[in-house]
PDB file of C-alpha atoms in Angstrom:
ATOM      1  CA  MET A   1     -18.542  12.388   3.361  1.00 71.00           C
ATOM      2  CA  ASN A   2     -21.663  10.889   2.257  1.00 79.00           C
ATOM      3  CA  GLN A   3     -22.401   7.774   0.213  1.00 83.00           C
ATOM      4  CA  GLU A   4     -22.105   8.981  -3.070  1.00 86.00           C
ATOM      5  CA  GLU A   5     -18.743  10.449  -2.502  1.00 84.00           C
ATOM      6  CA  ALA A   6     -17.572   7.798  -0.691  1.00 85.00           C
ATOM      7  CA  LEU A   7     -18.290   5.401  -3.917  1.00 88.00           C
ATOM      8  CA  ILE A   8     -16.731   8.048  -6.468  1.00 89.00           C
ATOM      9  CA  PHE A   9     -13.540   8.143  -4.500  1.00 87.00           C
ATOM     10  CA  SER A  10     -13.562   4.418  -4.220  1.00 88.00           C
ATOM     11  CA  SER A  11     -14.409   3.943  -7.717  1.00 91.00           C
ATOM     12  CA  ILE A  12     -11.204   6.352  -8.990  1.00 91.00           C
ATOM     13  CA  SER A  13      -9.061   4.215  -6.474  1.00 89.00           C
ATOM     14  CA  LEU A  14     -10.261   0.863  -8.208  1.00 91.00           C
ATOM     15  CA  VAL A  15      -9.713   2.198 -11.506  1.00 92.00           C
ATOM     16  CA  LEU A  16      -6.114   3.292 -10.544  1.00 90.00           C
ATOM     17  CA  SER A  17      -5.248  -0.161  -8.857  1.00 90.00           C
ATOM     18  CA  VAL A  18      -5.809  -2.005 -12.309  1.00 92.00           C
ATOM     19  CA  ALA A  19      -3.883   0.512 -14.162  1.00 91.00           C
ATOM     20  CA  LEU A  20      -0.921   0.054 -12.013  1.00 90.00           C
ATOM     21  CA  GLY A  21      -1.269  -3.694 -11.638  1.00 90.00           C
ATOM     22  CA  TYR A  22      -1.609  -3.755 -15.383  1.00 92.00           C
ATOM     23  CA  LEU A  23       1.627  -1.927 -15.661  1.00 90.00           C
ATOM     24  CA  SER A  24       3.851  -3.244 -13.173  1.00 89.00           C
ATOM     25  CA  TRP A  25       2.889  -6.970 -14.494  1.00 93.00           C
ATOM     26  CA  ARG A  26       4.002  -5.671 -18.061  1.00 91.00           C
ATOM     27  CA  ARG A  27       7.232  -4.447 -16.936  1.00 88.00           C
ATOM     28  CA  TYR A  28       7.946  -7.931 -14.870  1.00 91.00           C
ATOM     29  CA  GLU A  29       7.143  -9.953 -18.072  1.00 92.00           C
ATOM     30  CA  ARG A  30       9.546  -7.891 -19.820  1.00 90.00           C
ATOM     31  CA  SER A  31      12.259  -8.276 -17.055  1.00 87.00           C
ATOM     32  CA  LYS A  32      11.699 -11.270 -15.174  1.00 88.00           C
ATOM     33  CA  SER A  33      12.742  -8.849 -12.362  1.00 86.00           C
ATOM     34  CA  LEU A  34      12.069 -10.100  -8.519  1.00 87.00           C
ATOM     35  CA  MET A  35      11.481  -6.311  -7.744  1.00 85.00           C
ATOM     36  CA  TRP A  36       8.631  -5.663 -10.387  1.00 88.00           C
ATOM     37  CA  PHE A  37       7.284  -9.097  -9.083  1.00 92.00           C
ATOM     38  CA  PHE A  38       6.832  -7.661  -5.628  1.00 89.00           C
ATOM     39  CA  TRP A  39       5.300  -4.292  -7.325  1.00 87.00           C
ATOM     40  CA  PHE A  40       3.064  -6.224  -9.284  1.00 91.00           C
ATOM     41  CA  LEU A  41       1.863  -7.991  -5.918  1.00 92.00           C
ATOM     42  CA  GLY A  42       1.513  -4.788  -4.082  1.00 88.00           C
ATOM     43  CA  PHE A  43      -0.805  -3.329  -6.551  1.00 90.00           C
ATOM     44  CA  VAL A  44      -2.770  -6.327  -6.401  1.00 93.00           C
ATOM     45  CA  PHE A  45      -2.938  -5.853  -2.882  1.00 92.00           C
ATOM     46  CA  TYR A  46      -4.079  -2.161  -3.660  1.00 90.00           C
ATOM     47  CA  PHE A  47      -6.600  -3.494  -6.141  1.00 93.00           C
ATOM     48  CA  ILE A  48      -8.346  -5.856  -2.883  1.00 93.00           C
ATOM     49  CA  ALA A  49      -8.158  -2.693  -0.759  1.00 90.00           C
ATOM     50  CA  ALA A  50      -9.952  -0.623  -3.163  1.00 91.00           C
ATOM     51  CA  LEU A  51     -12.168  -3.205  -3.844  1.00 93.00           C
ATOM     52  CA  GLU A  52     -13.435  -3.544  -0.216  1.00 93.00           C
ATOM     53  CA  GLN A  53     -13.786   0.530   0.008  1.00 90.00           C
ATOM     54  CA  GLU A  54     -16.194  -0.089  -2.725  1.00 92.00           C
ATOM     55  CA  ILE A  55     -17.849  -2.595  -0.921  1.00 93.00           C
ATOM     56  CA  PHE A  56     -17.868  -0.365   2.304  1.00 92.00           C
ATOM     57  CA  ALA A  57     -19.019   2.902   0.851  1.00 90.00           C
ATOM     58  CA  LEU A  58     -22.142   0.383  -0.441  1.00 91.00           C
ATOM     59  CA  GLY A  59     -22.771   0.430   3.308  1.00 88.00           C
ATOM     60  CA  TYR A  60     -21.582  -3.120   4.336  1.00 90.00           C
ATOM     61  CA  CYS A  61     -19.027  -4.060   6.918  1.00 90.00           C
ATOM     62  CA  ASN A  62     -18.286  -6.701   8.933  1.00 91.00           C
ATOM     63  CA  TYR A  63     -15.444  -8.457  10.988  1.00 93.00           C
ATOM     64  CA  PRO A  64     -13.728 -10.657   8.294  1.00 93.00           C
ATOM     65  CA  LEU A  65     -13.971  -7.476   5.784  1.00 93.00           C
ATOM     66  CA  ALA A  66     -12.647  -4.964   8.252  1.00 91.00           C
ATOM     67  CA  ALA A  67      -9.743  -7.689   9.261  1.00 92.00           C
ATOM     68  CA  ILE A  68      -8.855  -8.340   5.783  1.00 93.00           C
ATOM     69  CA  TYR A  69      -8.602  -4.819   4.990  1.00 91.00           C
ATOM     70  CA  ILE A  70      -6.473  -3.759   7.890  1.00 89.00           C
ATOM     71  CA  PHE A  71      -4.236  -6.309   6.792  1.00 92.00           C
ATOM     72  CA  ILE A  72      -3.952  -5.605   3.288  1.00 91.00           C
ATOM     73  CA  VAL A  73      -3.603  -1.841   3.506  1.00 86.00           C
ATOM     74  CA  ALA A  74      -0.574  -2.419   5.888  1.00 86.00           C
ATOM     75  CA  GLU A  75       1.040  -5.606   3.776  1.00 87.00           C
ATOM     76  CA  LEU A  76       0.744  -3.695   0.228  1.00 86.00           C
ATOM     77  CA  VAL A  77       3.409  -1.127   1.642  1.00 84.00           C
ATOM     78  CA  LEU A  78       5.161  -4.111   2.798  1.00 87.00           C
ATOM     79  CA  VAL A  79       5.253  -5.959  -0.451  1.00 87.00           C
ATOM     80  CA  LEU A  80       6.187  -2.714  -2.465  1.00 84.00           C
ATOM     81  CA  SER A  81       9.095  -2.483  -0.191  1.00 84.00           C
ATOM     82  CA  LEU A  82      10.005  -5.942  -0.741  1.00 86.00           C
ATOM     83  CA  GLY A  83      10.534  -4.886  -4.165  1.00 82.00           C
ATOM     84  CA  SER A  84      12.404  -2.053  -3.407  1.00 79.00           C
ATOM     85  CA  VAL A  85      14.897  -3.902  -1.423  1.00 83.00           C
ATOM     86  CA  GLN A  86      16.113  -6.049  -4.001  1.00 81.00           C
ATOM     87  CA  GLN A  87      18.528  -3.157  -4.771  1.00 77.00           C
ATOM     88  CA  VAL A  88      20.768  -3.905  -1.058  1.00 79.00           C
ATOM     89  CA  PRO A  89      22.932  -6.148  -0.341  1.00 82.00           C
ATOM     90  CA  GLU A  90      21.838  -9.834   0.088  1.00 85.00           C
ATOM     91  CA  LYS A  91      22.844  -9.693   4.013  1.00 84.00           C
ATOM     92  CA  TRP A  92      20.905  -6.349   4.882  1.00 85.00           C
ATOM     93  CA  LYS A  93      17.992  -7.931   2.739  1.00 86.00           C
ATOM     94  CA  ARG A  94      17.645 -11.157   4.635  1.00 89.00           C
ATOM     95  CA  ILE A  95      17.382  -9.148   7.518  1.00 88.00           C
ATOM     96  CA  TYR A  96      14.643  -7.264   6.526  1.00 88.00           C
ATOM     97  CA  TYR A  97      12.615 -10.357   5.227  1.00 90.00           C
ATOM     98  CA  TYR A  98      13.035 -11.522   9.003  1.00 91.00           C
ATOM     99  CA  TYR A  99      11.792  -8.390  10.340  1.00 90.00           C
ATOM    100  CA  SER A 100       8.863  -8.223   7.845  1.00 90.00           C
ATOM    101  CA  ALA A 101       7.813 -12.015   8.491  1.00 92.00           C
ATOM    102  CA  PHE A 102       8.151 -10.770  12.547  1.00 93.00           C
ATOM    103  CA  ALA A 103       5.679  -7.488  11.972  1.00 90.00           C
ATOM    104  CA  THR A 104       3.498  -9.443   9.802  1.00 92.00           C
ATOM    105  CA  ALA A 105       2.937 -12.201  12.546  1.00 93.00           C
ATOM    106  CA  VAL A 106       2.416  -9.318  15.099  1.00 92.00           C
ATOM    107  CA  LEU A 107      -0.223  -7.787  12.976  1.00 91.00           C
ATOM    108  CA  ILE A 108      -2.064 -11.112  12.553  1.00 93.00           C
ATOM    109  CA  ILE A 109      -2.159 -11.904  15.737  1.00 94.00           C
ATOM    110  CA  THR A 110      -3.580  -8.307  16.819  1.00 93.00           C
ATOM    111  CA  ILE A 111      -6.312  -8.530  14.068  1.00 92.00           C
ATOM    112  CA  VAL A 112      -7.494 -11.816  15.350  1.00 91.00           C
ATOM    113  CA  TYR A 113      -7.210 -10.990  19.157  1.00 87.00           C
ATOM    114  CA  LYS A 114     -10.585  -9.036  19.359  1.00 85.00           C
ATOM    115  CA  PRO A 115     -13.234  -8.751  16.483  1.00 88.00           C
ATOM    116  CA  PHE A 116     -13.869  -5.218  15.396  1.00 88.00           C
ATOM    117  CA  THR A 117     -15.662  -3.297  12.668  1.00 88.00           C
ATOM    118  CA  ILE A 118     -13.909  -0.059  10.905  1.00 86.00           C
ATOM    119  CA  VAL A 119     -16.356   1.997   9.079  1.00 86.00           C
ATOM    120  CA  VAL A 120     -17.753   5.133   9.990  1.00 79.00           C
ATOM    121  CA  ASP A 121     -19.910   7.263   7.050  1.00 75.00           C
ATOM    122  CA  TYR A 122     -19.096   4.665   4.565  1.00 81.00           C
ATOM    123  CA  MET A 123     -15.138   5.061   4.870  1.00 79.00           C
ATOM    124  CA  PRO A 124     -12.625   2.614   6.603  1.00 81.00           C
ATOM    125  CA  THR A 125     -11.226   4.942   9.655  1.00 79.00           C
ATOM    126  CA  ASN A 126     -12.351   3.749  12.968  1.00 78.00           C
ATOM    127  CA  PHE A 127      -9.396   1.610  13.234  1.00 80.00           C
ATOM    128  CA  PRO A 128      -8.678  -0.150  16.682  1.00 84.00           C
ATOM    129  CA  ALA A 129      -5.985   1.011  18.719  1.00 85.00           C
ATOM    130  CA  LEU A 130      -3.813  -2.656  18.768  1.00 87.00           C
ATOM    131  CA  PRO A 131      -4.088  -3.471  15.218  1.00 86.00           C
ATOM    132  CA  ALA A 132      -3.102   0.095  13.881  1.00 83.00           C
ATOM    133  CA  GLY A 133      -0.227  -0.055  16.089  1.00 84.00           C
ATOM    134  CA  ALA A 134       0.831  -3.069  14.780  1.00 86.00           C
ATOM    135  CA  SER A 135       0.093  -1.912  11.113  1.00 82.00           C
ATOM    136  CA  SER A 136       2.314   0.810  12.131  1.00 81.00           C
ATOM    137  CA  MET A 137       5.400  -1.502  12.606  1.00 83.00           C
ATOM    138  CA  VAL A 138       4.751  -2.644   9.034  1.00 82.00           C
ATOM    139  CA  THR A 139       4.119   0.250   7.222  1.00 79.00           C
ATOM    140  CA  ILE A 140       6.435   2.832   8.708  1.00 78.00           C
ATOM    141  CA  PRO A 141       9.756   1.023   8.143  1.00 81.00           C
ATOM    142  CA  ALA A 142       8.339  -0.199   4.877  1.00 78.00           C
ATOM    143  CA  SER A 143       7.595   3.280   3.791  1.00 75.00           C
ATOM    144  CA  GLY A 144      10.743   4.628   4.864  1.00 78.00           C
ATOM    145  CA  LEU A 145      12.956   2.176   3.132  1.00 78.00           C
ATOM    146  CA  ILE A 146      11.234   2.725  -0.299  1.00 75.00           C
ATOM    147  CA  LEU A 147      11.673   6.512   0.378  1.00 72.00           C
ATOM    148  CA  PHE A 148      15.394   5.828   1.019  1.00 75.00           C
ATOM    149  CA  LEU A 149      16.026   3.701  -1.747  1.00 74.00           C
ATOM    150  CA  ALA A 150      14.067   6.076  -4.141  1.00 69.00           C
ATOM    151  CA  ALA A 151      15.800   8.966  -3.205  1.00 68.00           C
ATOM    152  CA  ARG A 152      19.375   7.339  -3.448  1.00 67.00           C
ATOM    153  CA  ALA A 153      18.346   5.951  -7.348  1.00 64.00           C
ATOM    154  CA  LEU A 154      17.781   9.556  -7.699  1.00 60.00           C
ATOM    155  CA  LEU A 155      21.168  10.693  -7.307  1.00 56.00           C
ATOM    156  CA  PHE A 156      22.675   8.086  -9.305  1.00 56.00           C
ATOM    157  CA  LYS A 157      20.371   7.113 -12.177  1.00 60.00           C
ATOM    158  CA  GLY A 158      16.851   6.907 -13.553  1.00 57.00           C
ATOM    159  CA  ASN A 159      14.371   9.318 -15.341  1.00 58.00           C
ATOM    160  CA  LYS A 160      14.613  12.098 -12.583  1.00 67.00           C
ATOM    161  CA  ALA A 161      10.950  13.359 -12.653  1.00 73.00           C
ATOM    162  CA  LYS A 162       9.655   9.734 -12.514  1.00 73.00           C
ATOM    163  CA  MET A 163      11.832   9.572  -9.416  1.00 71.00           C
ATOM    164  CA  ILE A 164      10.600  12.367  -7.837  1.00 76.00           C
ATOM    165  CA  SER A 165       6.992  11.265  -8.733  1.00 76.00           C
ATOM    166  CA  THR A 166       7.437   7.873  -7.128  1.00 74.00           C
ATOM    167  CA  ILE A 167       9.072  10.017  -3.832  1.00 73.00           C
ATOM    168  CA  LEU A 168       6.018  12.051  -3.763  1.00 77.00           C
ATOM    169  CA  ALA A 169       4.058   9.455  -4.163  1.00 77.00           C
ATOM    170  CA  ILE A 170       5.204   7.522  -0.773  1.00 74.00           C
ATOM    171  CA  VAL A 171       5.289  11.111   0.976  1.00 74.00           C
ATOM    172  CA  ILE A 172       1.714  11.749   0.259  1.00 76.00           C
ATOM    173  CA  LEU A 173       0.362   8.473   0.953  1.00 73.00           C
ATOM    174  CA  GLY A 174       2.226   8.248   4.434  1.00 67.00           C
ATOM    175  CA  PHE A 175       0.874  11.734   5.381  1.00 69.00           C
ATOM    176  CA  GLY A 176      -2.700  11.170   4.334  1.00 66.00           C
ATOM    177  CA  GLY A 177      -2.507   8.237   6.449  1.00 61.00           C
ATOM    178  CA  MET A 178      -1.532  10.186   9.256  1.00 60.00           C
ATOM    179  CA  LEU A 179      -4.172  12.559   8.885  1.00 61.00           C
ATOM    180  CA  SER A 180      -6.974   9.975   8.180  1.00 60.00           C
ATOM    181  CA  ALA A 181      -6.113   8.244  11.805  1.00 55.00           C
ATOM    182  CA  SER A 182      -6.121  12.209  13.413  1.00 56.00           C
ATOM    183  CA  GLY A 183      -9.638  12.187  12.118  1.00 57.00           C
ATOM    184  CA  PHE A 184      -9.452  14.019   8.933  1.00 65.00           C
ATOM    185  CA  VAL A 185     -11.102  10.945   6.810  1.00 65.00           C
ATOM    186  CA  LEU A 186     -11.341  12.521   3.675  1.00 72.00           C
ATOM    187  CA  ALA A 187      -7.456  12.553   3.399  1.00 73.00           C
ATOM    188  CA  LEU A 188      -7.304   8.671   2.980  1.00 74.00           C
ATOM    189  CA  TYR A 189      -9.248   8.673  -0.526  1.00 79.00           C
ATOM    190  CA  LEU A 190      -7.468  12.015  -1.727  1.00 81.00           C
ATOM    191  CA  SER A 191      -3.945  10.696  -0.582  1.00 81.00           C
ATOM    192  CA  GLN A 192      -4.401   7.428  -2.260  1.00 81.00           C
ATOM    193  CA  ILE A 193      -5.866   8.786  -5.538  1.00 84.00           C
ATOM    194  CA  LEU A 194      -3.049  11.328  -5.631  1.00 85.00           C
ATOM    195  CA  GLY A 195      -0.438   9.222  -4.224  1.00 81.00           C
ATOM    196  CA  MET A 196      -1.215   6.101  -6.558  1.00 83.00           C
ATOM    197  CA  SER A 197      -1.387   8.688  -9.735  1.00 86.00           C
ATOM    198  CA  LEU A 198       1.982   9.584  -9.360  1.00 82.00           C
ATOM    199  CA  PHE A 199       3.236   6.068  -8.946  1.00 80.00           C
ATOM    200  CA  LEU A 200       1.242   5.510 -12.079  1.00 81.00           C
ATOM    201  CA  TYR A 201       3.239   8.010 -13.882  1.00 82.00           C
ATOM    202  CA  GLY A 202       6.201   7.029 -12.085  1.00 76.00           C
ATOM    203  CA  ILE A 203       6.217   3.368 -13.375  1.00 75.00           C
ATOM    204  CA  SER A 204       4.857   4.196 -16.561  1.00 75.00           C
TER     205      SER A 204
END
């Protein structure tokens, strides 16, 4: 991927993040629901990640930016899952809070352990093994939880098309992340744009 393509894809992600943040904030203002507050916060994290991608596409990366990016892309999935977990009984919710705090602490420790940069050809794809593994501790359970609760909601309530859109968004984002880690770097941007577009439809 060349610099111009990286700028185009990162700019699309940035616009999507603003739209998602705006819609989720409107939902929160109307409902004052903790679920929508966490979803809004997750899309704020997505905005920060997209903004960093724009900076990377301009050819600039250092350790603080790389560290913040790895943290943000993992935590945005976690924060979205904290919104979804509001549907479960208090006991299980508390257990998930404890796990989330533990996984986040492990991620922070691995990030500060050794400085690194992550950009190759204007894209954030050269993830070091230790932070990448810690990130998986955050994202895999979080994605699974969102997927399970969205699928359960699909069976019992809500707009079916929008629920399916949300489920597909999670699957595409997760699949794109795996492809990107395997060396298919373009999958990072394509999965973000398609997945977040489906999220946008799902919450609109």
